Coordinates of C-alpha atoms in Angstrom, one line a residue:
Chain I
X928 CA 21.0 -6.4 -13.1
X929 CA 17.9 -8.3 -11.2
X930 CA 17.3 -9.3 -7.9
X931 CA 14.3 -11.1 -6.3
X932 CA 12.1 -9.8 -3.9
X933 CA 10.7 -10.8 -0.7
X934 CA 7.7 -9.1 0.4
X935 CA 7.7 -8.3 4.5
X936 CA 4.3 -9.2 5.8
X937 CA 4.3 -7.0 9.2
X938 CA 5.9 -9.0 11.7
X939 CA 8.0 -9.2 15.3
X940 CA 11.6 -9.8 16.1
X941 CA 11.9 -11.2 19.9
X942 CA 14.2 -11.2 22.9
X943 CA 14.2 -14.4 24.3
X944 CA 12.6 -12.6 27.6
X945 CA 9.8 -11.0 26.5
X946 CA 8.9 -14.2 24.3
X947 CA 9.2 -16.1 27.1
X948 CA 7.1 -13.2 29.4
X949 CA 4.7 -13.7 26.4
X950 CA 4.7 -17.9 25.6
X951 CA 6.2 -19.2 29.1
X952 CA 7.6 -22.1 28.3
X953 CA 5.9 -23.3 24.7
X954 CA 9.4 -23.6 22.6
X955 CA 9.9 -20.9 19.6
X956 CA 10.0 -23.3 16.6
X957 CA 10.7 -23.0 12.5
X958 CA 7.3 -23.6 10.1
X959 CA 9.6 -22.4 7.7
X960 CA 13.0 -20.7 7.0
X961 CA 13.6 -18.0 5.1
X962 CA 16.2 -16.8 2.3
X963 CA 18.3 -15.1 4.7
X964 CA 19.8 -18.4 5.9
X965 CA 19.1 -18.4 9.9
X966 CA 15.8 -16.7 9.5
X967 CA 12.1 -18.6 10.2
X968 CA 9.2 -17.9 9.8
X969 CA 7.5 -19.1 13.3
X970 CA 5.4 -21.0 14.5
X971 CA 3.7 -17.8 17.3
X972 CA 1.8 -15.3 17.1
X973 CA 0.6 -12.3 18.9
X974 CA -1.5 -10.0 19.1
X975 CA -0.3 -5.7 18.6
X976 CA -2.5 -3.3 19.9
X977 CA -2.1 0.5 21.0
X978 CA -4.5 2.4 22.4
X979 CA -8.0 0.8 21.6
X980 CA -6.4 -0.8 18.0
X981 CA -5.4 -4.2 17.8
X982 CA -4.3 -6.5 15.3
X983 CA -4.1 -9.8 15.3
X984 CA -2.4 -12.7 14.2
X985 CA 1.2 -10.8 13.6
X986 CA 3.8 -13.2 12.9
X987 CA 7.0 -13.9 15.7
X988 CA 10.5 -13.8 13.2
X989 CA 13.3 -16.1 14.3
X990 CA 16.1 -16.7 15.6
X991 CA 15.5 -14.3 19.0
X992 CA 17.3 -10.9 19.0
X993 CA 19.3 -8.5 21.2
X994 CA 16.2 -6.1 21.0
X995 CA 11.7 -6.3 20.4
X996 CA 11.4 -5.1 17.1
X997 CA 8.2 -5.4 15.5
X998 CA 7.6 -4.3 11.7
X999 CA 4.7 -2.7 10.3
X1000 CA 3.3 -1.0 6.7
X1001 CA 2.2 2.7 6.6
X1002 CA -1.0 1.5 6.0
X1003 CA -1.1 -0.9 9.3
X1004 CA 0.5 2.2 11.1
X1005 CA -2.9 4.3 10.6
X1006 CA -5.2 2.0 11.7
X1007 CA -2.9 1.9 15.0
X1008 CA -3.1 5.5 14.9
X1009 CA 0.6 4.8 15.5
X1010 CA 3.3 7.0 13.2
X1011 CA 6.5 4.8 13.4
X1012 CA 9.9 6.5 11.8
X1013 CA 11.6 4.8 8.1
X1014 CA 14.6 2.3 10.0
X1015 CA 16.8 0.0 9.7
X1016 CA 16.0 -3.2 11.4
X1017 CA 17.7 -2.8 14.5
X1018 CA 17.6 0.8 14.4
X1019 CA 15.0 1.4 16.7
X1020 CA 15.9 4.4 18.9
X1021 CA 13.2 6.4 19.8
X1022 CA 10.6 4.3 17.7
X1023 CA 7.0 4.7 18.0
X1024 CA 5.7 2.2 21.3
X1025 CA 3.3 -1.1 21.4
X1026 CA 1.9 -3.5 23.5
X1027 CA 2.3 -7.3 22.4
X1028 CA -0.2 -9.6 23.6
X1029 CA -0.7 -13.4 23.9
X1030 CA -4.1 -14.3 25.5
X1031 CA -4.0 -13.1 28.6
X1032 CA -0.4 -11.9 29.1
X1033 CA 0.3 -7.9 27.5
X1034 CA 4.2 -6.8 27.8
X1035 CA 4.9 -3.0 26.4
X1036 CA 7.2 -2.0 24.5
X1037 CA 8.4 1.5 24.7
X1038 CA 10.0 1.2 21.6
X1039 CA 10.1 -0.7 18.5
X1040 CA 7.6 -0.7 16.4
X1041 CA 9.1 1.0 13.0
X1042 CA 8.2 0.9 8.8
X1043 CA 11.6 -0.8 7.4
X1044 CA 13.2 0.7 5.1
X1045 CA 13.1 -0.6 1.3
X1046 CA 16.6 -3.1 1.3
X1047 CA 18.8 -5.5 0.0
X1048 CA 20.8 -8.4 1.7
X1049 CA 24.1 -8.8 -0.1
X1050 CA 27.5 -10.1 0.2
X1051 CA 30.9 -8.3 0.5
X1052 CA 31.2 -10.6 -2.6
X1053 CA 28.7 -9.5 -4.3
X1054 CA 29.0 -5.7 -3.4
X1055 CA 32.5 -7.3 -5.6
X1056 CA 30.8 -8.7 -7.9
X1057 CA 28.3 -6.6 -9.4
X1058 CA 30.8 -2.8 -9.4
X1059 CA 29.0 -2.1 -5.9
X1060 CA 31.8 -0.6 -3.5
X1061 CA 31.2 3.4 -2.3
X1062 CA 27.5 2.9 -3.5
X1063 CA 24.8 3.3 0.0
X1064 CA 21.3 3.1 -1.8
X1065 CA 19.9 2.2 -5.5
X1066 CA 16.7 1.9 -7.5
X1067 CA 14.4 -0.3 -8.1
X1068 CA 12.7 -0.3 -11.7
X1069 CA 9.0 -2.1 -12.2
X1070 CA 7.1 -2.8 -15.6
X1071 CA 4.2 -2.9 -15.8
X1072 CA 0.4 -1.6 -15.7
X1073 CA 1.8 -0.1 -12.5
X1074 CA 5.2 0.6 -13.0
X1075 CA 7.7 2.6 -11.7
X1076 CA 11.1 3.2 -9.7
X1077 CA 11.3 3.3 -6.1
X1078 CA 14.2 5.3 -4.8
X1079 CA 16.3 4.8 -1.1
X1080 CA 16.7 1.4 -1.6
X1081 CA 19.4 0.8 0.9
X1082 CA 22.7 -1.7 0.6
X1083 CA 22.7 -4.6 3.6
X1084 CA 25.9 -5.7 3.5
X1085 CA 26.6 -9.3 5.4
X1086 CA 28.7 -12.1 4.5
X1087 CA 26.0 -14.9 6.3
X1088 CA 23.1 -13.2 3.5
X1089 CA 21.6 -14.2 -0.2
X1090 CA 21.3 -11.5 -2.2
X1091 CA 17.3 -10.2 -2.0
X1092 CA 15.0 -7.8 -2.4
X1093 CA 12.8 -6.3 0.8
X1094 CA 9.6 -4.5 0.5
X1095 CA 6.3 -4.0 2.8
X1096 CA 3.4 -5.1 2.1
X1097 CA 2.3 -1.0 0.7
X1098 CA 5.4 -1.3 -2.2
X1099 CA 4.5 -4.3 -3.2
X1100 CA 0.8 -3.9 -3.6
X1101 CA 1.4 -0.1 -4.4
X1102 CA 3.0 -1.7 -7.5
X1103 CA 1.4 -4.9 -7.5
X1104 CA 4.6 -7.1 -6.9
X1105 CA 4.7 -10.4 -5.2
X1106 CA 7.8 -12.5 -3.5
X1107 CA 10.0 -14.0 -6.1
X1108 CA 9.5 -12.1 -8.7
X1109 CA 12.9 -10.8 -10.4
X1110 CA 13.0 -6.6 -10.7
X1111 CA 15.6 -4.1 -11.7
X1112 CA 18.7 -2.3 -10.5
X1113 CA 18.6 0.6 -12.7
X1114 CA 20.6 2.9 -10.7
X1115 CA 23.0 3.7 -7.6
X1116 CA 23.8 6.8 -5.6
X1117 CA 27.1 7.2 -3.8
X1118 CA 27.8 7.0 -0.8
Chain T
X606 CA 4.4 21.4 -12.6
X607 CA 2.7 20.4 -10.0
X608 CA -0.3 19.5 -8.6
X609 CA -2.3 19.0 -6.3
X610 CA -2.9 15.3 -4.6
X611 CA -6.0 13.2 -3.6
X612 CA -5.7 10.1 -2.0
X613 CA -9.1 8.3 -2.6
X614 CA -10.1 5.9 -0.1
X615 CA -12.2 2.3 -1.1
X616 CA -15.7 3.2 -2.0
X617 CA -18.7 2.9 -4.3
X618 CA -20.6 4.6 -6.6
X619 CA -24.4 2.9 -7.8
X620 CA -27.5 3.8 -9.8
X621 CA -30.5 4.9 -8.1
X622 CA -32.3 1.6 -8.8
X623 CA -29.3 -0.3 -7.0
X624 CA -28.9 2.3 -3.9
X625 CA -32.7 1.6 -3.9
X626 CA -32.2 -1.5 -3.1
X627 CA -30.2 -1.4 -0.1
X628 CA -31.9 2.0 1.1
X629 CA -35.5 2.5 0.2
X630 CA -36.0 5.8 0.5
X631 CA -33.9 6.9 2.6
X632 CA -32.3 9.5 1.0
X633 CA -28.0 9.8 0.0
X634 CA -27.4 13.2 0.8
X635 CA -23.9 15.0 0.6
X636 CA -21.8 14.5 4.0
X637 CA -18.9 16.5 2.6
X638 CA -18.3 17.9 -1.3
X639 CA -15.3 17.0 -2.8
X640 CA -12.9 18.7 -4.9
X641 CA -14.5 17.3 -8.5
X642 CA -17.1 19.5 -9.1
X643 CA -21.0 17.8 -8.4
X644 CA -18.9 14.7 -6.3
X645 CA -19.8 14.3 -3.2
X646 CA -19.1 11.8 0.0
X647 CA -22.3 11.1 1.5
X648 CA -24.0 10.3 4.2
X649 CA -24.4 6.4 3.1
X650 CA -21.8 3.0 4.0
X651 CA -22.3 -0.3 2.7
X652 CA -20.2 -4.1 3.3
X653 CA -19.4 -5.4 0.4
X654 CA -18.5 -8.9 0.1
X655 CA -16.5 -11.3 -1.5
X656 CA -17.4 -15.1 -0.8
X657 CA -17.4 -15.0 3.3
X658 CA -14.7 -12.2 3.4
X659 CA -16.0 -8.6 4.0
X660 CA -15.4 -5.1 4.5
X661 CA -17.5 -3.4 6.0
X662 CA -18.4 1.3 6.2
X663 CA -17.1 1.2 2.4
X664 CA -18.6 5.1 1.6
X665 CA -21.1 5.6 -1.0
X666 CA -20.0 8.5 -3.5
X667 CA -22.3 10.5 -5.3
X668 CA -24.2 11.8 -7.1
X669 CA -25.5 8.5 -8.7
X670 CA -24.0 7.2 -12.0
X671 CA -25.6 5.2 -14.6
X672 CA -22.8 2.2 -13.9
X673 CA -22.6 0.6 -9.7
X674 CA -18.8 0.2 -9.2
X675 CA -16.1 -0.4 -6.7
X676 CA -13.6 0.5 -6.0
X677 CA -10.9 -1.3 -3.8
X678 CA -6.4 -1.1 -2.8
X679 CA -4.8 -4.4 -3.9
X680 CA -4.4 -4.8 -0.6
X681 CA -8.4 -4.7 0.1
X682 CA -8.8 -7.2 -3.2
X683 CA -6.0 -9.8 -1.2
X684 CA -8.8 -9.6 1.6
X685 CA -11.2 -10.0 -0.3
X686 CA -9.5 -12.7 -2.0
X687 CA -10.7 -10.9 -5.4
X688 CA -8.7 -9.8 -8.7
X689 CA -10.2 -7.3 -9.7
X690 CA -8.2 -5.1 -13.1
X691 CA -6.9 -1.5 -13.2
X692 CA -9.5 0.5 -14.4
X693 CA -10.7 3.5 -15.6
X694 CA -13.7 4.6 -13.9
X695 CA -16.7 3.5 -15.7
X696 CA -14.4 1.0 -17.4
X697 CA -16.9 -2.2 -15.4
X698 CA -17.3 -4.4 -18.0
X699 CA -15.7 -7.7 -17.5
X700 CA -14.7 -6.3 -13.9
X701 CA -14.5 -8.7 -10.5
X702 CA -18.1 -9.7 -9.0
X703 CA -19.5 -8.0 -5.8
X704 CA -22.0 -8.2 -3.2
X705 CA -22.9 -4.7 -1.6
X706 CA -24.9 -5.1 1.8
X707 CA -26.8 -2.6 4.0
X708 CA -28.1 -4.8 7.3
X709 CA -29.8 -7.3 5.6
X710 CA -30.6 -6.7 2.1
X711 CA -27.6 -8.4 -0.7
X712 CA -27.5 -6.7 -4.2
X713 CA -24.9 -9.4 -5.6
X714 CA -22.8 -7.7 -8.9
X715 CA -21.5 -9.7 -11.4
X716 CA -18.7 -7.2 -12.1
X717 CA -18.0 -3.3 -11.2
X718 CA -15.1 -4.2 -8.4
X719 CA -11.8 -2.4 -10.4
X720 CA -8.9 -0.8 -9.0
X721 CA -8.8 2.3 -9.9
X722 CA -5.6 3.7 -12.4
X723 CA -3.7 6.8 -11.4
X724 CA -5.2 9.8 -12.4
X725 CA -5.2 13.4 -13.3
X726 CA -8.8 15.1 -13.7
X727 CA -7.5 17.8 -16.8
X728 CA -9.6 20.5 -18.3
X729 CA -9.5 20.9 -22.0
X730 CA -8.1 25.2 -21.7
X731 CA -5.5 23.6 -18.5
X732 CA -4.4 20.5 -21.6
X733 CA -3.5 23.7 -23.3
X734 CA -2.0 25.5 -20.9
X735 CA 0.0 23.4 -19.7
X736 CA 1.4 22.3 -23.5
X737 CA -0.6 18.8 -22.0
X738 CA -2.2 18.4 -26.3
X739 CA -0.9 14.6 -27.4
X740 CA 0.0 13.5 -24.2
X741 CA -2.0 10.3 -22.5
X742 CA 0.4 9.6 -19.1
X743 CA 2.1 11.3 -17.6
X744 CA 5.2 10.1 -14.5
X745 CA 5.1 11.6 -10.7
X746 CA 7.9 11.9 -8.9
X747 CA 7.9 12.2 -5.6
X748 CA 10.5 13.4 -2.4
X749 CA 11.5 12.1 0.5
X750 CA 12.5 9.1 3.2
X751 CA 9.8 6.3 0.2
X752 CA 10.6 8.6 -2.7
X753 CA 10.9 7.4 -6.7
X754 CA 8.0 7.3 -9.5
X755 CA 5.0 6.7 -10.0
X756 CA 4.4 6.3 -13.9
X757 CA 1.1 5.3 -16.1
X758 CA -1.3 8.5 -14.5
X759 CA -3.7 8.6 -17.3
X760 CA -5.2 12.4 -18.2
X761 CA -9.1 12.3 -17.7
X762 CA -10.3 15.5 -19.7
X763 CA -13.4 16.9 -19.2
X764 CA -14.1 20.7 -18.6
X765 CA -16.3 20.1 -15.5
X766 CA -13.3 19.6 -13.6
X767 CA -10.7 21.0 -11.9
X768 CA -6.8 19.6 -12.1
X769 CA -6.2 17.0 -9.7
X770 CA -4.0 13.7 -9.1
X771 CA -6.4 10.9 -8.3
X772 CA -4.1 8.1 -6.3
X773 CA -5.2 5.3 -3.7
X774 CA -4.3 3.9 -0.3
X775 CA -1.5 1.4 -1.4
X776 CA -0.1 4.3 -3.9
X777 CA -0.4 6.8 -1.3
X778 CA 1.1 5.1 1.4
X779 CA 3.8 3.8 0.1
X780 CA 4.9 6.5 -1.1
X781 CA 4.2 8.9 2.5
X782 CA 1.5 10.9 0.9
X783 CA -1.6 12.2 2.2
X784 CA -4.4 14.2 0.8
X785 CA -3.8 17.9 -0.6
X786 CA 0.0 17.1 -0.2
X787 CA 1.9 19.0 -4.4
X788 CA 3.3 16.5 -6.0
X789 CA 5.4 16.6 -9.1
X790 CA 4.8 16.5 -13.1
X791 CA 8.1 15.3 -14.1
X792 CA 7.4 13.0 -17.5
X793 CA 5.4 12.8 -20.3
X794 CA 4.5 9.7 -22.1
X795 CA 3.0 10.7 -25.9
X796 CA -0.1 9.0 -27.3

């Protein structure tokens, strides 16, 4: 079974409240809609900061969320001197603190910085179609010079979703795969 | 069977001739000896450059070699807008061009930039001891939240070596492993 790959570069999801602190009345606009329904790469970028280390040009992915969340790679985390947990999106309790900057405005988050886990977006209908009932995690096999197997790939089941594997830059670069590649699901781990 | 891991950050190996163009009569000195006999992290750093993109603080690893070689990660290669091949150390024919800079001196290499392949340093005696005769490549299994299998790990057999697995930053960060970790060799591919 093949699944389309989307590589997630570092990005932020913000509440409307946090967004307005940073951008006041400037609108959050979609530059490009993503494969997941309603999700878009916006026209807004922030700088993320920890201590004296910062990374600029971090894109805000819309629409607004009910929580503030910054997703970075482990490579980024070493640079920023943070040790964020590997988490599902939205599971931010006790995750790393980080500051968000736009121009002269800085908003400090006490938690919200995570490394996103490997996951597949899939609908309940597709779960049935592919016989994935009772399956919690799958493995992905990658061919080529930098071949291997990625484990602990979570199934993220939601009606309003499109079948797609999300990996971060570290996974993508280690295995030399890119957005748009089709990768093979090879094994299921039961719940 | 377990093997000790060493993560290789981006670095350069230079000929004495190229080194002298960059550093004139300043000596190349060892700051820290590495696990592989005679190899050392030196006191010298250069900037590597392609077009208008550059990365500073790239360490020279000594001693001098018979060729100039710059080993980077795929993450680095995207930043530098290069597409280096995945190669054994020393196999640089037709690899990517790159420029080396120290202060006002710039040396352009027509080839020499590679992404190092995954490899294990091992002696002929250890090859016999571990029953690895006729084995060319092995696989490494990594546990944990970012678990998986790294394939195409070459055996690099030399008398003057110490048993050690070398991975680059991308592989290390994708699987959350560090220098000093002990990883498991799980499978052999015959030559």
